[in-house]
Coordinates of C-alpha atoms and ligand atoms in Angstrom, one line a residue:
M1 CA -24.0 2.8 -12.3
D2 CA -27.4 3.6 -10.9
E3 CA -27.7 0.1 -9.5
Y4 CA -25.0 1.1 -7.0
N5 CA -27.2 4.0 -5.8
L6 CA -24.1 6.2 -5.6
P7 CA -24.0 9.7 -4.4
L8 CA -24.3 12.1 -7.3
N9 CA -21.0 13.9 -6.6
R10 CA -17.9 11.9 -6.2
V11 CA -15.5 13.5 -3.8
E12 CA -12.3 15.0 -5.2
K13 CA -9.6 12.6 -4.2
A14 CA -6.7 13.8 -2.0
R15 CA -3.3 13.8 -3.6
T16 CA -2.2 11.3 -0.9
K17 CA -3.6 8.0 -2.1
I18 CA -5.9 5.9 0.0
V19 CA -5.5 2.1 0.2
A20 CA -8.5 0.2 1.7
T21 CA -8.5 -3.4 2.9
V22 CA -11.4 -5.5 1.6
G23 CA -13.3 -7.6 4.0
P24 CA -16.9 -8.5 5.0
S25 CA -17.8 -4.9 5.6
C26 CA -17.1 -3.7 2.1
C27 CA -16.8 -6.6 -0.4
E28 CA -20.1 -6.1 -2.3
P29 CA -19.8 -4.3 -5.6
S30 CA -22.0 -1.5 -4.4
Q31 CA -19.9 -1.0 -1.3
L32 CA -16.6 -1.1 -3.2
A33 CA -18.0 1.5 -5.7
I34 CA -19.0 3.8 -2.8
L35 CA -15.5 3.5 -1.3
A36 CA -13.9 4.2 -4.7
R37 CA -16.1 7.3 -5.2
S38 CA -15.3 8.4 -1.6
G39 CA -11.5 8.4 -2.1
V40 CA -10.0 4.9 -2.4
S41 CA -7.6 4.3 -5.3
V42 CA -6.1 1.0 -4.2
F43 CA -7.9 -2.0 -2.7
R44 CA -5.9 -4.4 -0.5
L45 CA -6.6 -8.1 -0.3
N46 CA -5.0 -9.7 2.8
M47 CA -4.1 -13.3 2.0
A48 CA -3.6 -14.0 5.8
H49 CA -7.4 -14.0 6.1
A50 CA -8.7 -15.5 2.9
G51 CA -7.2 -17.6 0.1
P52 CA -7.4 -17.2 -3.7
E53 CA -10.7 -18.9 -3.9
Q54 CA -12.4 -16.4 -1.6
Q55 CA -10.4 -13.4 -2.9
Q56 CA -11.0 -14.0 -6.7
P57 CA -14.6 -12.7 -6.5
H58 CA -13.2 -9.5 -4.8
V59 CA -10.8 -9.1 -7.7
D60 CA -13.6 -9.6 -10.2
H61 CA -15.9 -7.1 -8.4
I62 CA -13.2 -4.4 -8.2
R63 CA -12.5 -4.8 -11.9
Q64 CA -16.2 -4.5 -12.6
V65 CA -16.7 -1.5 -10.4
S66 CA -13.7 0.2 -12.1
E67 CA -15.5 -0.3 -15.5
D68 CA -18.8 0.9 -14.1
I69 CA -17.4 4.1 -12.6
N70 CA -14.9 4.5 -15.5
E71 CA -11.9 5.0 -13.2
P72 CA -8.7 2.9 -12.9
L73 CA -8.6 1.1 -9.5
A74 CA -5.5 -0.8 -8.4
I75 CA -5.4 -4.1 -6.4
L76 CA -2.7 -4.9 -3.9
V77 CA -2.4 -8.5 -2.8
D78 CA -0.7 -8.7 0.6
L79 CA 1.1 -12.0 1.1
A80 CA 1.1 -13.3 4.7
G81 CA 4.9 -14.1 4.7
P82 CA 6.4 -15.9 7.7
K83 CA 3.8 -14.8 10.2
F84 CA 3.0 -17.4 12.8
R85 CA -0.5 -17.6 14.1
L86 CA -2.3 -19.3 16.9
G87 CA -4.4 -22.3 16.0
E88 CA -8.1 -22.6 16.7
L89 CA -9.2 -21.5 20.2
P90 CA -12.7 -21.4 21.8
D91 CA -14.8 -18.6 20.3
E92 CA -14.7 -16.5 23.5
G93 CA -10.8 -16.8 23.4
I94 CA -8.6 -17.7 26.4
F95 CA -7.9 -15.3 29.3
C96 CA -4.2 -15.5 30.2
G97 CA -3.8 -14.3 33.8
R98 CA -0.5 -12.9 35.0
D99 CA 2.0 -15.6 36.1
E100 CA -0.2 -18.4 34.7
T101 CA 1.7 -21.2 32.8
F102 CA 1.0 -22.1 29.1
F103 CA 2.7 -24.5 26.8
L104 CA 3.5 -24.0 23.1
V105 CA 3.2 -27.5 21.7
K106 CA 4.2 -28.9 18.3
Q107 CA 0.9 -30.7 17.8
N108 CA -2.3 -32.1 19.2
P109 CA -3.0 -29.8 22.2
S110 CA -4.7 -31.8 24.9
A111 CA -5.3 -29.3 27.7
A112 CA -6.7 -25.8 27.9
N113 CA -3.3 -24.3 28.5
E114 CA -1.6 -26.0 25.5
L115 CA -1.4 -23.7 22.4
V116 CA -0.6 -24.9 18.9
T117 CA 0.7 -22.6 16.2
S118 CA 0.8 -22.5 12.4
Y119 CA 4.6 -23.1 12.4
Q120 CA 5.5 -26.5 14.0
A121 CA 9.2 -25.8 14.2
L122 CA 8.6 -22.6 16.3
V123 CA 9.3 -24.6 19.5
D124 CA 12.8 -25.6 18.2
E125 CA 13.7 -21.9 17.5
L126 CA 12.9 -20.6 21.0
S127 CA 15.5 -19.9 23.6
L128 CA 15.2 -19.5 27.4
G129 CA 14.3 -15.9 28.2
D130 CA 12.7 -15.1 24.8
L131 CA 9.5 -13.0 25.0
V132 CA 6.6 -14.4 23.0
M133 CA 4.0 -11.7 22.1
F134 CA 0.4 -12.5 21.2
A135 CA -2.6 -10.4 20.0
D136 CA -0.6 -7.5 18.6
G137 CA 1.7 -7.4 21.7
T138 CA -1.2 -7.0 24.2
V139 CA -0.3 -10.4 25.8
S140 CA 3.2 -11.5 26.4
M141 CA 4.8 -14.6 27.8
L142 CA 8.4 -15.5 28.8
V143 CA 10.0 -18.8 27.7
E144 CA 10.9 -20.6 31.0
E145 CA 11.7 -24.2 30.0
L146 CA 12.2 -26.1 26.7
F147 CA 11.4 -29.7 25.9
P148 CA 11.7 -31.5 22.6
D149 CA 8.0 -31.2 21.8
R150 CA 7.0 -28.1 23.8
A151 CA 8.0 -24.9 25.5
R152 CA 6.7 -23.7 28.9
L153 CA 5.8 -20.1 29.0
R154 CA 4.8 -17.8 31.8
V155 CA 2.4 -14.9 31.3
Q156 CA 4.1 -11.5 31.9
Q157 CA 1.4 -9.3 30.5
H158 CA -2.2 -10.6 30.9
G159 CA -5.0 -10.4 28.4
I160 CA -7.2 -12.5 26.0
I161 CA -5.9 -14.5 23.1
R162 CA -8.1 -15.6 20.2
S163 CA -8.0 -18.0 17.2
R164 CA -5.5 -17.3 14.4
Q165 CA -4.0 -14.2 16.1
G166 CA -0.4 -13.4 15.1
I167 CA 2.6 -14.3 17.2
N168 CA 5.6 -12.0 17.4
L169 CA 9.1 -12.9 18.7
P170 CA 10.9 -9.6 18.9
G171 CA 14.6 -9.9 18.4
V172 CA 14.5 -13.6 17.5
K173 CA 16.1 -14.5 14.2
L174 CA 13.8 -17.2 12.7
S175 CA 14.8 -19.6 10.0
A176 CA 11.4 -19.8 8.4
P177 CA 11.5 -19.0 4.7
A178 CA 10.3 -15.6 3.7
I179 CA 8.1 -17.1 1.1
S180 CA 6.3 -20.2 2.2
V181 CA 4.8 -22.7 -0.2
E182 CA 1.4 -21.1 0.3
D183 CA 2.8 -17.5 -0.3
H184 CA 4.4 -18.9 -3.5
Q185 CA 1.0 -20.2 -4.7
H186 CA -0.7 -17.0 -3.7
A187 CA 1.9 -15.0 -5.6
I188 CA 1.4 -17.1 -8.7
W189 CA -2.4 -16.6 -8.4
A190 CA -1.9 -12.8 -8.0
A191 CA 0.4 -12.6 -11.1
K192 CA -2.0 -14.7 -13.2
T193 CA -5.1 -12.8 -12.1
G194 CA -3.4 -9.6 -13.1
V195 CA -3.2 -7.6 -9.9
D196 CA -1.1 -4.5 -9.8
F197 CA 0.9 -4.7 -6.5
V198 CA 2.0 -7.6 -4.4
S199 CA 3.4 -7.0 -0.9
L200 CA 5.6 -9.3 1.1
S201 CA 5.2 -9.4 4.9
F202 CA 8.2 -9.6 7.4
V203 CA 10.8 -8.9 4.8
R204 CA 14.3 -9.3 6.2
S205 CA 16.6 -8.9 3.2
P206 CA 16.6 -7.6 -0.4
D207 CA 17.1 -11.1 -1.7
E208 CA 13.5 -12.0 -0.5
V209 CA 12.2 -9.0 -2.5
R210 CA 14.2 -10.2 -5.5
T211 CA 12.8 -13.7 -5.2
L212 CA 9.2 -12.5 -5.2
K213 CA 9.9 -10.3 -8.2
D214 CA 11.3 -13.3 -10.0
I215 CA 8.1 -15.3 -9.2
I216 CA 5.9 -12.5 -10.5
R217 CA 8.0 -11.9 -13.7
S218 CA 8.2 -15.6 -14.5
N219 CA 4.4 -15.7 -14.4
S220 CA 4.2 -13.0 -17.0
S221 CA 3.1 -10.2 -14.7
T222 CA 4.4 -6.6 -14.4
A223 CA 2.9 -6.3 -10.9
R224 CA 5.1 -4.1 -8.6
V225 CA 6.5 -5.5 -5.4
I226 CA 6.0 -3.7 -2.1
A227 CA 8.2 -4.7 0.8
K228 CA 6.6 -4.4 4.2
I229 CA 8.9 -3.1 6.9
E230 CA 7.9 -4.8 10.2
K231 CA 11.0 -6.3 11.6
R232 CA 14.2 -4.9 13.2
E233 CA 16.2 -6.9 10.6
A234 CA 14.5 -4.9 7.8
L235 CA 15.3 -1.7 9.5
E236 CA 19.0 -2.8 9.7
R237 CA 19.0 -3.3 5.9
L238 CA 16.5 -0.6 5.0
E239 CA 18.5 1.1 2.3
E240 CA 19.1 -2.2 0.4
I241 CA 15.5 -3.2 0.7
V242 CA 14.2 0.2 -0.5
A243 CA 16.6 0.1 -3.4
E244 CA 15.3 -3.4 -4.5
A245 CA 11.6 -2.9 -3.9
D246 CA 9.2 -1.0 -6.1
G247 CA 7.5 0.5 -3.0
I248 CA 7.4 0.2 0.8
M249 CA 4.7 -0.3 3.4
V250 CA 5.3 0.8 7.0
A251 CA 3.4 -2.1 8.6
R252 CA 3.0 -0.6 12.0
G253 CA 0.8 -3.4 13.4
D254 CA 3.7 -5.8 13.6
L255 CA 6.5 -3.2 13.6
G256 CA 5.1 -1.8 16.8
V257 CA 5.5 -5.2 18.4
E258 CA 8.8 -6.3 16.8
I259 CA 10.5 -3.1 18.0
D260 CA 9.8 -1.0 21.1
V261 CA 6.6 0.9 20.2
A262 CA 8.3 4.0 21.5
E263 CA 10.9 3.7 18.7
M264 CA 8.3 3.3 16.0
P265 CA 7.4 7.0 15.3
L266 CA 11.0 7.8 14.5
A267 CA 11.4 4.5 12.5
Q268 CA 8.4 5.6 10.4
K269 CA 10.0 8.9 9.7
R270 CA 13.3 7.3 8.8
I271 CA 11.6 4.9 6.4
I272 CA 9.8 7.7 4.7
R273 CA 13.0 9.7 4.4
V274 CA 14.9 6.8 2.8
C275 CA 12.0 6.2 0.4
H276 CA 12.2 9.8 -0.7
E277 CA 15.9 9.4 -1.4
Y278 CA 15.2 6.5 -3.7
H279 CA 12.0 8.0 -5.1
K280 CA 10.0 4.9 -4.0
P281 CA 6.3 5.2 -3.0
V282 CA 5.6 4.6 0.7
I283 CA 2.4 3.5 2.3
I284 CA 1.7 4.2 6.0
A285 CA -0.5 1.4 7.4
T286 CA -2.4 0.2 10.5
Q287 CA -4.5 1.9 13.2
M288 CA -4.6 5.2 11.2
L289 CA -8.3 5.7 12.1
D290 CA -8.6 2.6 14.4
S291 CA -11.5 4.0 16.6
M292 CA -13.6 4.2 13.5
H293 CA -14.1 0.4 13.6
E294 CA -16.9 1.4 16.0
S295 CA -17.1 5.2 16.1
Q296 CA -18.3 7.6 13.4
R297 CA -15.5 10.1 14.2
P298 CA -11.8 9.5 14.7
T299 CA -10.0 10.5 17.8
R300 CA -7.9 13.7 17.7
A301 CA -4.7 11.6 17.9
E302 CA -5.8 9.6 14.8
A303 CA -6.6 12.7 12.8
T304 CA -3.2 14.0 13.7
D305 CA -1.6 10.7 12.8
V306 CA -3.0 10.9 9.2
A307 CA -2.1 14.6 8.9
N308 CA 1.5 13.9 10.1
A309 CA 1.9 11.1 7.6
V310 CA 0.8 13.5 4.8
L311 CA 3.2 16.2 6.1
D312 CA 6.1 13.8 6.3
G313 CA 5.5 12.9 2.7
A314 CA 3.7 9.6 2.6
D315 CA 2.4 8.6 -0.9
A316 CA -0.5 6.7 0.6
C317 CA -2.3 6.0 3.8
M318 CA -4.0 2.6 4.5
L319 CA -7.2 1.6 6.2
S320 CA -7.2 -2.0 7.5
G321 CA -10.0 -3.3 9.8
E322 CA -11.7 0.1 9.5
T323 CA -12.9 -0.9 6.0
A324 CA -12.6 -4.7 6.3
I325 CA -14.7 -5.3 9.3
G326 CA -15.6 -1.9 10.7
K327 CA -19.0 -0.4 11.1
H328 CA -18.4 2.7 9.0
P329 CA -16.1 2.0 6.0
R330 CA -17.4 4.9 4.0
L331 CA -17.1 7.4 6.8
A332 CA -13.5 6.2 7.5
V333 CA -12.6 6.7 3.8
E334 CA -14.3 10.1 3.6
M335 CA -12.6 11.2 6.8
M336 CA -9.1 10.1 5.7
N337 CA -9.6 11.8 2.4
R338 CA -10.7 15.0 4.1
I339 CA -7.9 15.1 6.6
A340 CA -5.4 14.5 3.7
Q341 CA -6.9 17.3 1.6
V342 CA -7.0 19.8 4.3
T343 CA -3.4 19.0 5.3
E344 CA -2.1 19.0 1.8
K345 CA -3.1 22.7 1.4
S346 CA -0.2 23.6 3.6
L347 CA 2.2 21.9 1.0
E348 CA 1.1 24.3 -1.8
G349 CA 3.9 26.5 -3.1
L350 CA 6.7 24.5 -1.5
P351 CA 9.7 24.1 -3.8
I352 CA 9.6 20.9 -5.8
R353 CA 11.7 18.0 -4.5
Q354 CA 15.1 17.3 -6.0
S355 CA 15.8 14.3 -8.2
A356 CA 16.3 11.0 -6.5
K357 CA 19.7 11.0 -4.7
K358 CA 19.9 7.3 -5.4
N359 CA 18.6 6.2 -8.7
A360 CA 17.4 2.7 -8.1
G361 CA 14.4 2.9 -10.3
G362 CA 16.2 2.6 -13.6
L363 CA 15.1 6.1 -14.7
H364 CA 17.0 7.3 -17.7
E365 CA 19.0 10.4 -17.1
V366 CA 17.3 12.2 -19.9
T367 CA 13.9 11.4 -18.5
A368 CA 15.1 12.6 -15.0
A369 CA 16.2 15.9 -16.5
V370 CA 13.1 16.4 -18.5
V371 CA 10.9 15.6 -15.6
R372 CA 12.9 18.1 -13.4
G373 CA 12.5 20.7 -16.1
A374 CA 8.8 20.1 -16.5
G375 CA 8.2 20.5 -12.8
T376 CA 10.1 23.7 -12.6
M377 CA 8.3 25.1 -15.7
A378 CA 4.9 24.1 -14.3
Q379 CA 5.7 26.0 -11.1
S380 CA 7.1 29.1 -12.6
L381 CA 4.4 29.3 -15.3
N382 CA 1.7 28.6 -12.7
A383 CA 0.4 25.8 -15.0
K384 CA -3.1 24.6 -14.2
L385 CA -2.3 21.0 -15.2
V386 CA 0.7 18.7 -15.8
V387 CA 0.0 15.8 -18.2
V388 CA 2.4 12.9 -18.3
A389 CA 2.2 10.2 -21.0
S390 CA 3.8 7.1 -19.7
H391 CA 4.4 3.6 -21.0
S392 CA 5.7 1.8 -17.9
G393 CA 4.6 4.4 -15.3
R394 CA 8.2 5.3 -14.4
T395 CA 7.9 8.9 -15.6
A396 CA 4.6 9.3 -13.8
L397 CA 6.3 8.1 -10.6
A398 CA 9.2 10.5 -11.2
L399 CA 6.8 13.4 -11.5
S400 CA 4.8 12.3 -8.5
Q401 CA 8.0 12.2 -6.4
Q402 CA 8.6 15.9 -7.1
R403 CA 5.5 16.7 -5.1
N404 CA 4.5 19.4 -7.6
F405 CA 1.2 20.8 -6.4
S406 CA -0.2 21.4 -9.9
P407 CA -2.8 18.7 -10.6
T408 CA -1.0 15.9 -12.6
I409 CA -2.9 13.8 -15.0
G410 CA -1.4 10.5 -16.1
V411 CA -2.2 9.0 -19.5
S412 CA -1.2 5.7 -21.1
S413 CA -2.3 3.4 -23.8
K414 CA -1.9 0.6 -21.2
E415 CA -4.6 0.1 -18.5
S416 CA -2.1 -1.7 -16.3
T417 CA 0.1 1.4 -16.3
L418 CA -2.9 3.6 -15.4
R419 CA -3.6 1.3 -12.5
L420 CA 0.0 1.7 -11.2
M421 CA -0.6 5.5 -11.1
C422 CA -3.4 4.8 -8.6
L423 CA -0.6 4.6 -5.9
Y424 CA 1.4 7.6 -7.1
W425 CA 0.9 10.8 -5.0
G426 CA -0.8 13.5 -6.9
V427 CA -1.3 11.6 -10.1
T428 CA -4.8 11.1 -11.5
P429 CA -4.9 8.4 -14.1
L430 CA -7.1 9.3 -17.0
R431 CA -8.5 6.7 -19.4
N432 CA -9.0 6.9 -23.1
A433 CA -6.7 9.8 -23.8
P434 CA -4.6 9.5 -27.1
A435 CA -1.3 8.8 -25.3
E436 CA 0.7 8.0 -28.5
N437 CA 0.3 11.2 -30.5
I438 CA 1.3 14.7 -29.3
E439 CA -1.1 16.7 -31.4
Q440 CA -4.1 14.6 -30.5
L441 CA -3.1 14.5 -26.9
I442 CA -2.8 18.3 -26.7
K443 CA -6.2 18.7 -28.4
Y444 CA -7.8 16.1 -26.1
T445 CA -6.3 17.6 -22.9
D446 CA -7.3 21.1 -23.9
E447 CA -11.0 20.0 -24.4
W448 CA -11.1 17.7 -21.4
A449 CA -9.5 20.2 -19.0
C450 CA -12.0 22.9 -20.0
R451 CA -14.9 20.5 -19.8
V452 CA -14.1 19.3 -16.2
G453 CA -13.3 22.9 -15.1
L454 CA -9.6 22.4 -14.5
A455 CA -8.5 25.0 -17.0
A456 CA -9.9 27.8 -19.1
K457 CA -8.8 29.7 -22.2
G458 CA -5.4 31.2 -21.8
D459 CA -4.3 28.9 -19.0
R460 CA -1.1 26.9 -19.4
I461 CA -0.8 23.1 -19.4
V462 CA 2.6 21.4 -19.3
I463 CA 2.8 18.1 -21.2
V464 CA 5.6 15.6 -20.6
G465 CA 6.0 12.8 -23.1
G466 CA 8.3 10.3 -24.7
S467 CA 9.9 10.4 -28.1
H468 CA 7.0 8.0 -29.2
L469 CA 4.8 11.1 -29.1
T470 CA 6.5 12.5 -32.2
A471 CA 8.2 9.4 -33.5
G472 CA 4.8 7.6 -33.8
Q473 CA 3.8 4.1 -32.7
G474 CA 6.0 1.2 -33.8
N475 CA 9.1 3.4 -34.1
K476 CA 12.1 1.9 -32.4
K477 CA 12.7 4.9 -30.3
M478 CA 9.4 4.3 -28.6
S479 CA 10.6 1.3 -26.8
S480 CA 13.6 3.2 -25.4
G481 CA 11.5 4.4 -22.5
V482 CA 13.2 7.8 -22.7
H483 CA 10.9 10.7 -22.1
D484 CA 12.4 13.7 -23.8
I485 CA 9.6 16.1 -24.7
V486 CA 8.1 18.9 -22.7
V487 CA 5.4 21.0 -24.3
V488 CA 3.9 24.1 -22.8
H489 CA 0.4 24.5 -24.2
E490 CA -1.8 27.6 -23.9
V491 CA -5.4 26.4 -23.6
E492 CA -7.5 27.4 -26.5
G493 CA -10.8 26.5 -24.9
T494 CA -12.3 25.4 -28.1
I495 CA -15.4 23.9 -26.5
A496 CA -18.3 26.1 -25.6
Ligands
LIG1 N1 -11.0 -11.2 3.7 C1 -11.3 -11.0 5.0 N2 -12.2 -11.8 5.5 C2 -12.5 -11.7 6.8 N3 -11.9 -10.8 7.6 C3 -11.0 -10.1 7.2 C4 -10.6 -10.1 5.8 N4 -9.6 -9.3 5.6 C5 -9.4 -8.7 6.8 N5 -10.2 -9.2 7.7 C6 -10.4 -8.8 9.1 O1 -10.0 -7.4 9.3 C7 -9.1 -7.2 10.4 C8 -8.1 -6.2 10.0 O2 -7.5 -6.5 8.8 P1 -6.0 -6.6 8.5 O3 -5.8 -6.9 7.1 O4 -5.3 -5.4 9.0 O5 -5.6 -7.9 9.4 P2 -4.4 -8.1 10.5 O6 -4.5 -9.6 10.8 O7 -4.4 -7.1 11.6 O8 -3.2 -7.8 9.6 P3 -1.9 -8.7 9.3 O9 -2.4 -10.0 8.6 O10 -1.1 -7.9 8.3 O11 -1.3 -9.0 10.6 C9 -8.5 -8.6 10.6 O12 -8.3 -8.8 12.0 C10 -9.5 -9.6 10.1 O13 -10.3 -10.1 11.1
LIG2 C1 -0.4 -4.2 7.6 C2 0.4 -5.0 8.4 O1 0.8 -6.1 8.1 C3 0.9 -4.5 9.7 O2 0.6 -3.4 10.1 O3 1.5 -5.4 10.5

């Protein structure tokens, strides 16, 4: 670990999890280790900017760092989905002046005002009067005339466009498949290389989420699927998409262009609310600390944005360019962690949330009741710690969704389950605990909690576990996935 030259004290991580995008500014093992020690639990690999060959070393480095710092770290592979991008342009970009004319051409641009895109059929899908947005909506052009091989556009909002920037067509229903051949290949790679979460961009329907789940399952992976909400069509079918997905990302970069940016704050709040109803984790993404690309401090508005996401109940906040290409990746992570921690203090003592109104996560009713009881017990007994032993991670997620303020420790005999917990609000995954035997688990937790200073003699710990804890490994009941044991343990403080 010394080789990373890490600070001696790792920061205490906020209950709200931090997802950080990996890019040139943070992809060395030493940099990844520092970000993990500063608050990151999940690393995001954006497949829109690099393919499996370039991303595989990042996967290897993250896994290595996780071993070195002895902490589970999760990996989220973000599939590009049907996003159209501009082709190659001069390095300095092209200035598009107001009222100037440009052409979107199917292929072989031959003049400076001819633009080619990554989706040849785009020209066929345009209609007169459509607005085409470039560079995150900072440049817009109106479709004025259509030809078989090109569309003539007039600049409405001027600005600079650059190579491979995204193109948005707000309100246009496109026929491009949700999962392109390339996305499919990337999903298979993600499944085979054992990542923990795979997200799909520009989701329009629950079927698309189901298709991605099938691809992942058929490649022997248990990775969870995150649906990115960034189109009006997704907002129209939000409940169905949330019910189908394992988690949601509010992808504000594109959402803020696809719908009126003025509508976006309320859309974000609605998405969080629906995720709460279904007990699905929700990540708030994009421009959270945008000015920290350059600056060492965020703006007041950015600090407030992070705090509001925490107060609204986000499970995680995401950093994009701030860590991928920014000048201060570590400061950005530390700042996000600090804002979340300070804000979370105001959540202490709030009543725990009710069970999911809509059980789309396949949680057994016994488990749901036990988790509810455990949360109430932990609160009324002022427990110093809640420990959850989880096979699939479902029980840990159910506990996380209660937003119980007592520190929650997740244990499992499966490392892949511990990594899922990296996204779950308030759950700290702990390696090497005897997750299959109640007596050993109690003894281990008692000693561990005293050693790290989380509890002392006489404090109470609530332990939630499945029937496997008493039935023993290999027993049939173990595979039932039902969690039906709650133990209240009074700490003996057996270590000196
Ligand atoms: N692996 C990478 N290699 C190089 N640059 C990267 C990489 N990942 C991200 N970046 C850079 O970081 C910036 C911000 O990252 P982010 O993932 O948010 O990209 P984006 O293009 O804005 O997002 P999206 O693809 O979802 O529209 C990008 O503009 C890109 O230039
Ligand atoms: C993260 C992402 O894809 C967006 O904000 O659009």
